[in-house]
Amino acid sequence: MTDPVTTGDPTPARTTMTCAYDAGAHHQRTAIDLVLPLFLRALDECAMPRRGDSFVFVDYGSATGFNSFVPVHHAVSTVRRRSGPETPLCVVHNDQPDNDFSTLFRQIIASPGTYGREPLVFAFAVGRSFFGPVVPPGFASIGWSANAVHWLSAPPHPVEGDLWFRRPADSVDTAFGRRARGDWVTFLEHRARELRPGGQLVVTMVEADENGAAGADHFLDRLRDVVRERLASGALRPQEVARMHVPLYYRSEREIRAPFESPDLAARFVLAEYQHGTLPDPLWAAFEQSGDAEAFARAHVAWQRAFSEHALFSVLDGDRSPEKGRALADEIYEELRQRVADAPEGACCTWRLALLRMIRK
Amino acid sequence: MTDPVTTGDPTPARTTMTCAYDAGAHHQRTAIDLVLPLFLRALDECAMPRRGDSFVFVDYGSATGFNSFVPVHHAVSTVRRRSGPETPLCVVHNDQPDNDFSTLFRQIIASPGTYGREPLVFAFAVGRSFFGPVVPPGFASIGWSANAVHWLSAPPHPVEGDLWFRRPADSVDTAFGRRARGDWVTFLEHRARELRPGGQLVVTMVEADENGAAGADHFLDRLRDVVRERLASGALRPQEVARMHVPLYYRSEREIRAPFESPDLAARFVLAEYQHGTLPDPLWAAFEQSGDAEAFARAHVAWQRAFSEHALFSVLDGDRSPEKGRALADEIYEELRQRVADAPEGACCTWRLALLRMIRK
């Protein structure tokens, strides 16, 4: 599950892995700082497994793992404090089948921030959509999802002239809004089954305000402009550009709260905390310190490429070789890099976040 | 864990994926037929989880999953019969971090033989060596390992002039034999911890006879000859060829039985069944029917490439680009294909197998 807020899985662009990881890590540290107080309360309060069973933490939308290393370390400390040294912990990283699980497992073995050297902590992966079952009923004590559920299961229709659907004000009904509502209900229904009674779920996602603004909705505009120019020049074909779509939808508070008004879900899931947060752009902050526009442009484009390349360049016509697709992507992201370096102002992305803690009754 | 008997993980040669899978599936069907009676007894006898807990099947050395789809289907039937429809099953596929887990998860979702559409059956992956812990203590009811434990954790020393270490007679002590013994003890120690009391483990591996012969020890000879010629022509460099190694060791019955003579392990693990099997070459059988030497050569080389490419071509010098490495591999396997097509006789590989069933006390 790639993500414009935290970056994420660089599949299939393995060559961008390191910078994608780094760029994502910058954003992610800030996002985790914001949600950590909720997560620590969830850890303190959640139901523990029976003696001899494992404590299970499920990371929904894991990418290559960096968004869960810090929370897993906290989970280990809390479980050791609450339950002693002999309770095993299982950490289940869930993401789409195309996620780069090899990088995930290599990071768990060898990255400096890994939890993989903790005794009695076991890492698993599940490669399937979280809009379906991921683990057995009652398996998990804690669920965690960092900036993943604003990705839709699929766009309900193509969007002409843009790379994503820019939502209207909260009062306007759209097919995208309906899809986002259905996806959110589906996500919560499955998590309600997978958490043991007394288990807790902590979720962050980008949030839109009443006017539909999420803070950085211009984030794809420059890339869209470059794509349009490549369409005009004939380098990209009309049917290819028509298929290019980053399927994101940022829900409003009303939309996020809506499922909890259903008596059926409310009987099983309590929305215990709902906070708003602001995620400043860490790349921009570094640029303001250094004044190095070239470095900012490189980091900004590495971040954009990591979450958008698969959505935009895996849909080229079948007669394009992988090498040709890569060359087109190289050229387009390089053009974007030059434009950002020439005019960094306007590339800053400050997001509005929803921070949620839910309790399984 | 790639494998010359069953083929296996085609990482990183994604383009050979389909044929690798097909070639491996041919071999695997025959191997599974041989070991299935032992596995069905293990399923009937193994300890079940407590009510409400999941039945856990761990596949040690899964590659992309095809070697466990048939046994998982049997596990589902037996658990449904012994424990009713409400017991969830967890299937844990374990292999090296570099394994192609995306293909594994895609096969589980969509391949014709998948168990992925069974209700209450959940697939997991664990990307780390099985010469270490894979799942929590007492987690598994059934362990399964099909033609994986004859891969060593690492070769103890380079082997000059060949692509693997051809073991001597059983009576001769070697560093490879000592490494193989240590690895086998390590494997069993970890499995004894991971199986619940009353759990069972079924293992197949290639077995050497008293003279050290496993039936198809010539399997890499032609590929070695092509590599030597590329060394002589300068296409491959001496230090590259020195690093090319497929780290296999086929244990004798004495070596396979040895760990169970240790009182410590014997107190926890009983070797309940030890059978010998012969795995005929399914590609050769098809060739005998069809007489199509070209088709045989293609299938034979797809099988060889799937298990050997990573070991042989990931060790090229750092100044070789991935494209150059791929081109060298293409050329060498194409040369091998031509030779096999010109003289198929001698390419038939009939393996000797050990079939084991163990009970955790």
XYZ file of C-alpha atoms in Angstrom:
722
model
C 0.000 0.000 0.000
C 1.942 2.994 -1.239
C 1.089 6.299 0.258
C 1.600 9.962 -0.474
C 1.755 10.842 3.194
C 4.249 8.326 4.394
C 5.588 7.131 1.101
C 5.688 3.432 1.150
C 6.258 0.405 -0.955
C 8.435 1.280 -3.908
C 7.319 -1.824 -5.879
C 8.097 -2.303 -8.641
C 10.702 0.456 -8.714
C 13.329 -1.409 -6.715
C 16.033 1.030 -7.645
C 14.256 3.812 -5.751
C 13.990 1.695 -2.634
C 16.481 3.403 -0.427
C 15.438 6.938 -1.118
C 11.772 5.963 -0.949
C 12.398 4.455 2.442
C 14.259 7.498 3.637
C 11.698 9.957 2.305
C 8.912 7.939 3.843
C 10.730 7.640 7.122
C 10.911 11.423 7.423
C 7.151 11.799 7.056
C 6.428 8.767 9.139
C 8.378 9.832 12.196
C 6.217 12.938 12.429
C 2.963 11.050 11.910
C 3.890 8.462 14.533
C 4.743 11.167 17.053
C 1.213 12.495 16.608
C -0.602 9.213 17.073
C 1.680 7.642 19.659
C -0.256 8.863 22.722
C -3.395 7.132 21.437
C -1.437 4.004 20.641
C 0.144 3.850 24.095
C -3.312 4.101 25.690
C -4.503 1.293 23.415
C -1.562 -0.879 24.500
C -2.209 -0.200 28.175
C -5.891 -1.001 27.944
C -6.153 -3.794 25.367
C -7.125 -7.351 26.268
C -4.167 -9.700 26.653
C -4.078 -13.255 25.293
C -4.515 -16.313 27.483
C -1.393 -17.516 29.239
C 0.762 -19.433 26.748
C -0.820 -17.765 23.707
C 0.853 -15.070 21.646
C 0.069 -11.366 21.739
C -0.798 -10.435 18.155
C -0.204 -6.992 16.606
C -1.550 -6.524 13.073
C -0.222 -3.744 10.854
C -2.804 -3.038 8.137
C -1.076 -1.423 5.147
C 2.496 -2.085 6.180
C 4.448 -1.237 3.009
C 8.013 -2.312 3.789
C 7.557 -2.077 7.538
C 9.039 1.255 8.570
C 5.661 2.578 9.710
C 5.379 -0.093 12.371
C 8.861 -0.497 13.827
C 8.346 2.205 16.466
C 4.884 0.986 17.540
C 6.113 -2.613 17.666
C 8.925 -1.591 20.017
C 6.306 -0.005 22.276
C 4.140 -3.120 22.038
C 7.089 -5.279 23.115
C 7.785 -3.067 26.149
C 4.154 -2.967 27.196
C 3.581 -6.699 26.781
C 6.764 -7.418 28.762
C 5.520 -5.113 31.521
C 1.926 -6.368 31.544
C 2.504 -10.040 30.850
C 6.117 -10.947 31.627
C 8.999 -12.082 29.446
C 7.461 -15.358 28.276
C 4.558 -14.137 26.176
C 5.491 -14.375 22.495
C 4.541 -11.476 20.226
C 3.407 -12.027 16.658
C 3.648 -9.024 14.349
C 1.562 -9.448 11.198
C 2.396 -7.045 8.360
C -0.462 -6.857 5.895
C -0.369 -5.272 2.479
C -1.300 -5.960 -1.152
C 0.243 -9.057 -2.819
C 2.447 -6.778 -4.955
C 4.058 -5.230 -1.885
C 7.825 -5.685 -1.620
C 7.803 -8.322 1.122
C 11.450 -9.219 0.528
C 12.474 -5.705 1.538
C 10.098 -5.918 4.501
C 11.711 -9.133 5.747
C 15.229 -7.854 5.080
C 14.466 -4.689 7.073
C 13.102 -6.776 9.934
C 16.312 -8.815 9.979
C 18.828 -6.048 9.486
C 17.596 -2.442 9.628
C 18.916 -0.325 12.503
C 15.436 0.366 13.899
C 14.138 -3.190 13.657
C 12.325 -5.114 16.356
C 13.612 -8.330 14.754
C 16.286 -8.944 17.362
C 13.856 -8.857 20.300
C 13.496 -12.304 21.886
C 10.206 -14.121 21.282
C 8.994 -11.636 18.672
C 7.899 -13.215 15.364
C 7.234 -11.390 12.100
C 4.652 -12.542 9.562
C 3.322 -11.104 6.325
C -0.112 -11.410 4.784
C -0.313 -10.368 1.133
C -3.947 -9.547 0.447
C -6.265 -6.556 0.520
C -7.402 -5.380 3.949
C -10.865 -4.926 2.448
C -11.264 -8.629 3.214
C -10.257 -11.015 6.013
C -6.560 -10.890 6.972
C -6.270 -12.969 10.175
C -8.621 -15.420 11.964
C -11.518 -14.176 14.114
C -10.396 -12.941 17.523
C -6.715 -13.344 16.622
C -5.440 -9.804 17.290
C -5.026 -7.803 20.477
C -3.930 -4.649 18.672
C -4.541 -3.347 15.168
C -2.598 -0.481 13.636
C -3.066 1.289 10.331
C -0.947 4.306 9.460
C -2.070 6.317 6.450
C -3.389 3.421 4.423
C -7.199 3.465 4.547
C -7.500 6.576 2.380
C -6.516 4.282 -0.516
C -9.664 2.992 -2.195
C -10.299 -0.637 -3.148
C -10.692 0.644 -6.733
C -11.728 3.930 -8.376
C -15.457 3.838 -9.256
C -14.847 5.566 -12.594
C -11.995 7.158 -14.562
C -11.121 10.808 -13.910
C -10.484 12.821 -17.012
C -7.686 15.374 -17.039
C -6.234 14.602 -13.611
C -4.269 11.858 -11.893
C -6.688 11.513 -9.009
C -10.187 12.463 -7.935
C -10.167 15.797 -6.112
C -13.163 15.502 -3.856
C -15.720 18.326 -3.566
C -17.125 19.821 -0.343
C -18.409 17.419 2.255
C -22.040 18.165 1.369
C -21.708 16.903 -2.211
C -22.540 13.272 -2.975
C -20.166 11.497 -5.410
C -19.459 7.959 -6.581
C -15.996 8.294 -5.033
C -17.512 9.313 -1.723
C -19.852 6.325 -1.807
C -16.976 3.971 -2.626
C -14.923 5.468 0.205
C -17.820 4.978 2.599
C -18.297 1.353 1.558
C -14.577 0.650 1.848
C -14.396 2.145 5.334
C -17.358 0.090 6.554
C -15.811 -3.033 5.019
C -12.475 -2.288 6.687
C -14.112 -1.801 10.094
C -16.335 -4.883 9.799
C -13.335 -7.094 9.147
C -11.294 -5.561 11.939
C -14.200 -5.998 14.377
C -14.087 -9.728 13.605
C -10.311 -9.993 13.809
C -9.806 -8.225 17.135
C -10.402 -10.214 20.277
C -13.009 -8.719 22.644
C -11.234 -5.867 24.403
C -8.764 -5.509 21.559
C -8.041 -2.034 20.201
C -7.439 -0.472 16.792
C -5.479 2.723 16.117
C -5.830 4.353 12.704
C -4.443 7.489 11.120
C -5.560 8.778 7.751
C -5.583 12.051 5.874
C -8.770 13.974 6.572
C -10.657 16.548 4.491
C -12.350 19.579 6.016
C -15.934 20.686 5.279
C -14.804 22.190 2.003
C -13.104 18.972 0.968
C -9.582 20.306 1.510
C -6.961 18.047 3.071
C -4.151 20.593 3.162
C -1.999 19.475 0.245
C -4.457 18.636 -2.510
C -2.131 20.217 -5.036
C 0.388 17.427 -4.404
C -0.031 15.825 -7.849
C -0.593 18.991 -9.903
C 2.926 19.385 -11.224
C 3.242 15.720 -12.078
C -0.122 15.942 -13.862
C 1.159 18.894 -15.881
C 4.225 16.946 -16.998
C 2.046 13.964 -17.937
C -0.246 16.241 -19.971
C 2.730 17.609 -21.866
C 3.971 14.099 -22.623
C 0.493 13.301 -23.901
C 0.561 16.365 -26.159
C 3.999 15.438 -27.483
C 2.893 11.876 -28.236
C 5.296 10.231 -25.773
C 2.274 8.959 -23.804
C -0.876 7.728 -25.547
C -4.421 8.934 -24.734
C -5.619 5.514 -23.546
C -2.564 5.218 -21.277
C -3.104 8.605 -19.666
C -6.804 7.763 -19.253
C -5.798 4.738 -17.156
C -3.335 6.627 -14.953
C -5.028 7.003 -11.590
C -3.893 7.267 -7.971
C -6.996 5.947 -6.131
C -7.070 8.158 -3.044
C -10.031 9.711 -1.267
C -9.663 11.827 1.851
C -12.739 11.450 4.038
C -14.246 14.213 6.129
C -14.875 13.821 9.867
C -18.543 13.224 9.087
C -17.613 10.430 6.699
C -15.144 8.920 9.153
C -17.683 8.930 11.976
C -20.615 7.661 9.878
C -20.140 3.873 10.281
C -20.207 4.185 14.066
C -23.785 5.415 13.825
C -24.838 1.993 12.588
C -26.232 0.091 15.609
C -24.780 -3.146 14.308
C -21.192 -1.883 14.188
C -21.621 0.294 17.281
C -22.554 -2.842 19.228
C -19.054 -4.192 18.575
C -16.814 -1.187 17.999
C -16.540 2.006 20.074
C -14.808 5.068 18.673
C -13.055 5.973 21.921
C -10.912 8.851 20.614
C -11.011 11.084 17.550
C -8.309 13.739 17.268
C -7.204 16.061 14.504
C -3.561 16.476 13.641
C -1.397 18.401 11.216
C 1.467 16.683 9.472
C 4.016 19.268 8.370
C 6.220 18.505 5.361
C 9.540 17.288 6.799
C 11.306 17.714 3.440
C 10.221 21.339 3.314
C 11.370 21.873 6.873
C 14.822 20.568 5.917
C 14.838 22.875 2.883
C 13.968 25.888 5.010
C 16.970 25.076 7.181
C 19.427 24.353 4.383
C 18.152 26.480 1.487
C 19.280 23.637 -0.804
C 16.626 23.563 -3.535
C 18.375 20.753 -5.417
C 18.324 18.474 -2.386
C 14.696 19.343 -1.699
C 13.711 18.576 -5.306
C 15.456 15.203 -5.222
C 13.798 14.191 -1.949
C 10.382 15.502 -3.022
C 10.450 13.578 -6.291
C 11.739 10.388 -4.637
C 8.742 10.628 -2.340
C 6.300 11.258 -5.211
C 7.766 8.491 -7.330
C 7.572 5.938 -4.531
C 3.812 6.220 -4.138
C 2.787 7.089 -7.705
C 5.004 5.126 -10.078
C 3.154 1.835 -9.855
C -0.282 3.457 -10.265
C 0.822 5.558 -13.234
C 3.293 3.415 -15.141
C 2.022 -0.140 -14.644
C -0.933 0.752 -16.897
C 1.017 1.511 -20.075
C -0.017 -0.358 -23.209
C 1.049 -3.992 -23.439
C 3.444 -3.357 -26.319
C 5.653 -1.172 -24.075
C 8.552 -3.183 -22.675
C 9.385 -2.854 -18.969
C 12.563 -1.006 -20.028
C 10.537 1.462 -22.101
C 8.105 2.014 -19.233
C 10.989 2.639 -16.866
C 12.610 5.049 -19.325
C 9.355 7.022 -19.657
C 8.996 7.185 -15.889
C 12.643 8.248 -15.508
C 12.129 11.076 -17.979
C 8.885 12.313 -16.428
C 10.131 12.285 -12.832
C 13.363 13.945 -13.958
C 11.350 16.738 -15.576
C 9.376 17.080 -12.340
C 12.605 17.260 -10.366
C 13.911 20.106 -12.507
C 10.704 22.075 -12.104
C 10.681 21.630 -8.351
C 14.343 22.645 -8.121
C 13.640 25.750 -10.241
C 10.577 26.744 -8.196
C 10.379 24.914 -4.866
C 7.709 27.246 -3.504
C 4.324 25.580 -3.835
C 5.723 22.051 -3.486
C 5.348 22.034 0.285
C 2.740 19.473 1.426
C 1.122 19.952 4.844
C -1.599 17.380 5.518
C -4.557 17.308 7.835
C -4.828 14.005 9.704
C -7.509 12.121 11.601
C -6.207 10.106 14.567
C -8.561 7.384 15.813
C -8.641 4.873 18.639
C -11.329 2.194 18.632
C -12.220 -0.470 21.181
C -13.649 -3.858 20.304
C -16.386 -4.553 22.863
C 14.439 -21.909 -1.012
C 15.013 -22.941 -4.600
C 15.383 -26.577 -5.262
C 16.669 -28.890 -7.980
C 14.137 -31.540 -7.133
C 11.005 -29.497 -7.058
C 12.243 -26.362 -8.710
C 11.100 -23.452 -6.683
C 11.506 -19.784 -6.221
C 12.490 -18.150 -9.498
C 13.738 -14.998 -7.751
C 15.145 -12.844 -9.143
C 14.383 -14.172 -12.599
C 10.806 -13.010 -12.684
C 10.510 -13.558 -16.392
C 11.015 -17.310 -15.942
C 8.316 -17.455 -13.306
C 5.635 -19.281 -15.210
C 7.816 -21.966 -16.701
C 9.662 -22.392 -13.407
C 6.374 -22.911 -11.672
C 5.197 -25.380 -14.276
C 8.440 -27.337 -14.316
C 8.467 -27.483 -10.537
C 4.837 -28.511 -10.406
C 5.583 -31.572 -12.538
C 8.274 -32.799 -10.170
C 6.304 -31.835 -7.114
C 3.173 -33.763 -7.951
C 5.218 -36.964 -8.015
C 7.060 -36.191 -4.780
C 3.813 -35.370 -2.986
C 2.235 -38.615 -4.137
C 5.104 -40.444 -2.467
C 4.923 -38.681 0.884
C 1.161 -38.233 1.094
C 0.452 -41.462 3.024
C 2.823 -40.323 5.789
C 1.287 -36.871 5.793
C -2.269 -38.210 6.065
C -1.238 -40.299 9.068
C 0.337 -37.206 10.626
C -2.893 -35.253 10.098
C -5.009 -37.994 11.634
C -2.809 -38.336 14.694
C -1.567 -34.823 15.425
C -2.672 -32.842 18.460
C -5.443 -30.360 17.744
C -5.526 -26.806 19.132
C -7.754 -25.792 21.997
C -11.317 -24.895 21.066
C -11.362 -21.379 19.599
C -7.678 -21.471 18.623
C -6.419 -21.921 15.085
C -4.926 -25.079 13.639
C -1.487 -24.073 12.365
C 0.292 -25.717 9.407
C 3.857 -24.521 8.762
C 5.475 -25.073 5.368
C 9.265 -24.871 5.819
C 10.879 -23.963 2.482
C 7.732 -22.963 0.640
C 9.133 -21.288 -2.492
C 6.051 -19.842 -4.219
C 3.645 -22.230 -2.559
C 2.957 -24.942 -5.074
C 4.566 -27.599 -2.897
C 2.002 -27.098 -0.165
C -1.322 -26.560 -1.937
C -2.155 -30.282 -2.029
C -1.181 -30.959 1.604
C -3.078 -27.862 2.750
C -6.226 -29.126 1.035
C -5.814 -32.388 2.962
C -5.237 -30.475 6.190
C -8.450 -28.518 5.650
C -10.464 -31.722 5.093
C -8.986 -33.451 8.121
C -9.408 -30.480 10.444
C -13.021 -30.073 9.293
C -13.617 -33.763 10.010
C -11.793 -33.855 13.345
C -12.708 -30.442 14.681
C -15.757 -29.115 12.836
C -16.249 -26.169 10.492
C -15.419 -23.436 12.982
C -11.731 -24.070 13.610
C -9.675 -21.567 11.616
C -6.578 -22.854 9.827
C -3.420 -20.765 9.570
C -0.992 -21.753 6.827
C 2.472 -20.291 7.359
C 4.745 -20.347 4.317
C 8.371 -19.964 5.336
C 11.292 -19.276 3.050
C 14.321 -16.994 2.709
C 13.698 -13.208 2.637
C 14.576 -13.153 -1.071
C 11.808 -15.582 -1.922
C 9.173 -14.269 -4.333
C 6.394 -13.740 -1.787
C 4.329 -11.647 -4.199
C 3.994 -14.632 -6.512
C 3.214 -16.813 -3.491
C 0.363 -14.523 -2.414
C -0.922 -14.128 -5.962
C -1.000 -17.917 -6.390
C -2.878 -18.280 -3.114
C -5.475 -15.779 -4.325
C -5.818 -16.924 -7.899
C -4.119 -20.166 -8.936
C -6.414 -23.032 -9.954
C -5.103 -25.358 -7.235
C -5.185 -22.824 -4.403
C -6.631 -23.369 -0.954
C -7.185 -19.614 -0.736
C -10.914 -19.777 -1.333
C -11.562 -22.181 1.556
C -13.523 -20.499 4.346
C -11.591 -19.716 7.538
C -8.203 -20.548 6.039
C -5.561 -17.817 6.423
C -2.231 -17.609 4.617
C 0.886 -16.081 6.159
C 4.499 -15.779 5.077
C 7.646 -15.696 7.183
C 10.756 -14.556 5.320
C 13.707 -15.890 7.251
C 15.958 -18.935 7.331
C 14.466 -22.085 8.857
C 17.835 -22.615 10.553
C 16.428 -20.299 13.210
C 13.057 -19.668 14.886
C 10.141 -19.223 12.482
C 6.991 -19.284 14.676
C 6.384 -19.059 18.461
C 6.943 -22.075 20.731
C 4.118 -24.601 20.559
C 2.404 -22.704 17.725
C 2.164 -25.444 15.084
C 0.161 -28.653 14.907
C 1.736 -29.797 11.645
C 5.077 -29.039 10.020
C 5.835 -29.855 6.389
C 9.075 -29.525 4.472
C 9.295 -30.776 0.905
C 12.782 -30.987 -0.579
C 14.226 -28.003 1.205
C 16.483 -29.239 4.024
C 19.167 -30.544 1.659
C 20.037 -26.860 1.098
C 22.822 -25.865 3.456
C 22.852 -22.713 5.576
C 26.105 -21.834 3.735
C 28.900 -23.768 2.028
C 31.813 -24.321 4.456
C 34.397 -23.637 1.738
C 34.541 -22.950 -2.009
C 34.581 -25.884 -4.412
C 37.054 -25.553 -7.238
C 36.093 -26.685 -10.712
C 32.472 -27.549 -10.011
C 29.191 -25.779 -9.247
C 28.443 -27.833 -6.143
C 30.086 -30.209 -3.691
C 29.708 -33.810 -4.861
C 29.810 -35.729 -1.616
C 31.991 -38.822 -1.189
C 30.919 -42.180 0.262
C 29.106 -42.135 3.575
C 32.184 -43.297 5.472
C 34.264 -40.230 4.514
C 34.283 -37.228 6.867
C 34.093 -33.793 5.169
C 33.489 -30.196 6.152
C 30.322 -30.283 4.035
C 29.119 -33.365 5.882
C 29.756 -31.670 9.229
C 27.897 -28.549 8.107
C 25.011 -30.694 6.877
C 24.863 -32.486 10.202
C 24.873 -29.230 12.177
C 22.177 -27.734 9.956
C 19.943 -30.776 10.336
C 20.259 -30.726 14.128
C 19.520 -26.990 14.143
C 16.476 -27.507 11.927
C 15.115 -30.248 14.183
C 15.796 -28.346 17.418
C 13.785 -25.369 16.195
C 10.935 -27.529 14.931
C 10.792 -29.378 18.258
C 10.202 -26.017 19.934
C 7.654 -24.805 17.408
C 5.423 -27.879 17.341
C 2.893 -28.260 20.126
C 3.200 -31.491 22.134
C 1.649 -34.174 19.940
C 2.325 -32.150 16.798
C 3.911 -33.888 13.826
C 6.486 -33.044 11.180
C 6.718 -34.581 7.694
C 9.914 -34.061 5.728
C 11.148 -35.196 2.326
C 14.687 -34.671 1.129
C 17.025 -36.184 -1.416
C 19.032 -39.013 0.136
C 22.461 -40.408 -0.758
C 23.235 -44.119 -0.599
C 26.304 -45.620 1.120
C 28.467 -44.642 -1.828
C 27.252 -41.065 -1.699
C 25.074 -41.364 -4.803
C 21.660 -39.684 -4.867
C 20.613 -40.886 -8.297
C 21.089 -37.770 -10.393
C 24.383 -36.322 -9.208
C 25.258 -35.448 -12.792
C 22.442 -32.891 -12.817
C 24.765 -29.867 -12.969
C 27.518 -31.353 -15.141
C 26.458 -29.881 -18.469
C 25.814 -26.478 -16.977
C 29.249 -26.644 -15.343
C 30.808 -27.450 -18.719
C 29.171 -24.408 -20.311
C 30.346 -22.214 -17.424
C 33.912 -23.528 -17.819
C 33.870 -22.670 -21.510
C 32.634 -19.142 -20.762
C 35.507 -18.846 -18.279
C 37.989 -19.972 -20.932
C 36.559 -17.486 -23.459
C 36.783 -14.626 -20.933
C 33.023 -13.997 -20.805
C 33.089 -15.002 -17.114
C 35.954 -14.014 -14.800
C 37.883 -16.451 -12.563
C 36.766 -14.807 -9.317
C 33.120 -14.924 -10.477
C 33.250 -18.606 -11.339
C 34.977 -19.269 -8.009
C 31.944 -17.781 -6.220
C 29.362 -19.760 -8.214
C 28.040 -22.414 -5.858
C 24.768 -24.277 -5.401
C 24.949 -25.195 -1.686
C 23.359 -28.646 -1.655
C 24.315 -31.721 0.342
C 22.413 -34.975 0.118
C 22.580 -36.806 3.445
C 22.776 -40.572 3.837
C 20.298 -42.510 5.960
C 22.934 -42.701 8.682
C 23.310 -38.918 8.625
C 19.551 -38.372 8.617
C 19.045 -40.707 11.586
C 22.007 -39.414 13.611
C 20.319 -36.557 15.539
C 17.665 -38.907 16.902
C 20.396 -40.795 18.737
C 20.958 -37.757 20.940
C 19.033 -38.349 24.200
C 18.168 -34.672 24.417
C 16.432 -34.534 21.038
C 15.033 -38.060 21.354
C 13.275 -36.988 24.539
C 11.215 -34.550 22.456
C 11.133 -35.926 18.925
C 10.383 -39.472 17.770
C 11.235 -40.574 14.239
C 8.050 -42.548 13.713
C 8.525 -43.447 10.042
C 11.482 -43.507 7.666
C 10.815 -44.620 4.103
C 12.837 -44.563 0.915
C 11.351 -43.334 -2.335
C 12.369 -42.853 -5.935
C 11.382 -39.685 -7.747
C 11.359 -40.326 -11.497
C 11.989 -37.395 -13.843
C 8.547 -36.245 -15.005
C 10.036 -34.197 -17.865
C 11.856 -37.265 -19.138
C 8.685 -39.333 -18.887
C 6.893 -36.751 -21.048
C 9.768 -36.853 -23.531
C 9.599 -40.640 -23.769
C 5.937 -40.322 -24.651
C 6.267 -37.465 -27.127
C 9.788 -37.919 -28.519
C 9.953 -34.101 -28.658
C 13.572 -33.306 -27.759
C 13.071 -29.551 -28.199
C 10.213 -29.482 -25.695
C 12.200 -31.617 -23.268
C 15.230 -29.311 -23.534
C 13.122 -26.213 -22.902
C 11.459 -27.746 -19.836
C 14.720 -29.179 -18.498
C 16.518 -25.855 -18.762
C 13.586 -23.901 -17.271
C 13.820 -26.245 -14.297
C 17.622 -25.875 -14.022
C 17.465 -22.111 -14.368
C 14.793 -21.742 -11.706
C 16.907 -23.296 -8.956
C 20.393 -22.303 -10.100
C 20.225 -18.793 -11.561
C 20.253 -16.928 -8.281
C 23.141 -18.983 -6.843
C 25.239 -18.633 -9.993
C 24.514 -15.170 -11.342
C 23.900 -13.068 -8.238
C 27.629 -13.396 -7.474
C 28.988 -11.638 -10.568
C 31.385 -8.759 -10.005
C 29.850 -5.486 -8.849
C 30.656 -3.689 -12.074
C 28.288 -5.973 -14.029
C 24.897 -4.312 -14.458
C 21.760 -6.386 -13.789
C 21.123 -6.291 -17.547
C 24.582 -7.660 -18.279
C 24.139 -10.404 -15.694
C 20.815 -11.331 -17.213
C 22.305 -11.373 -20.704
C 25.119 -13.688 -19.571
C 22.629 -16.016 -17.909
C 20.401 -15.959 -21.013
C 23.334 -16.941 -23.179
C 24.547 -19.720 -20.901
C 21.139 -21.322 -20.381
C 20.459 -21.034 -24.126
C 23.697 -22.902 -24.830
C 22.641 -25.548 -22.315
C 19.239 -25.819 -24.000
C 20.829 -26.455 -27.377
C 23.078 -29.171 -25.984
C 20.205 -30.916 -24.225
C 18.082 -30.742 -27.383
C 20.949 -32.183 -29.440
C 21.625 -34.997 -26.948
C 18.788 -35.472 -24.460
C 20.096 -38.839 -23.282
C 21.949 -38.382 -20.019
C 19.815 -35.415 -18.935
C 17.264 -37.598 -17.164
C 17.328 -37.025 -13.376
C 15.944 -39.762 -11.135
C 16.372 -38.944 -7.456
C 16.482 -41.049 -4.342
C 14.307 -39.596 -1.560
C 14.016 -39.976 2.190
C 10.448 -39.669 3.525
C 10.180 -38.932 7.247
C 7.420 -38.576 9.807
C 8.295 -37.277 13.264
C 6.200 -36.889 16.393
C 6.715 -34.170 18.985
C 6.307 -35.842 22.374
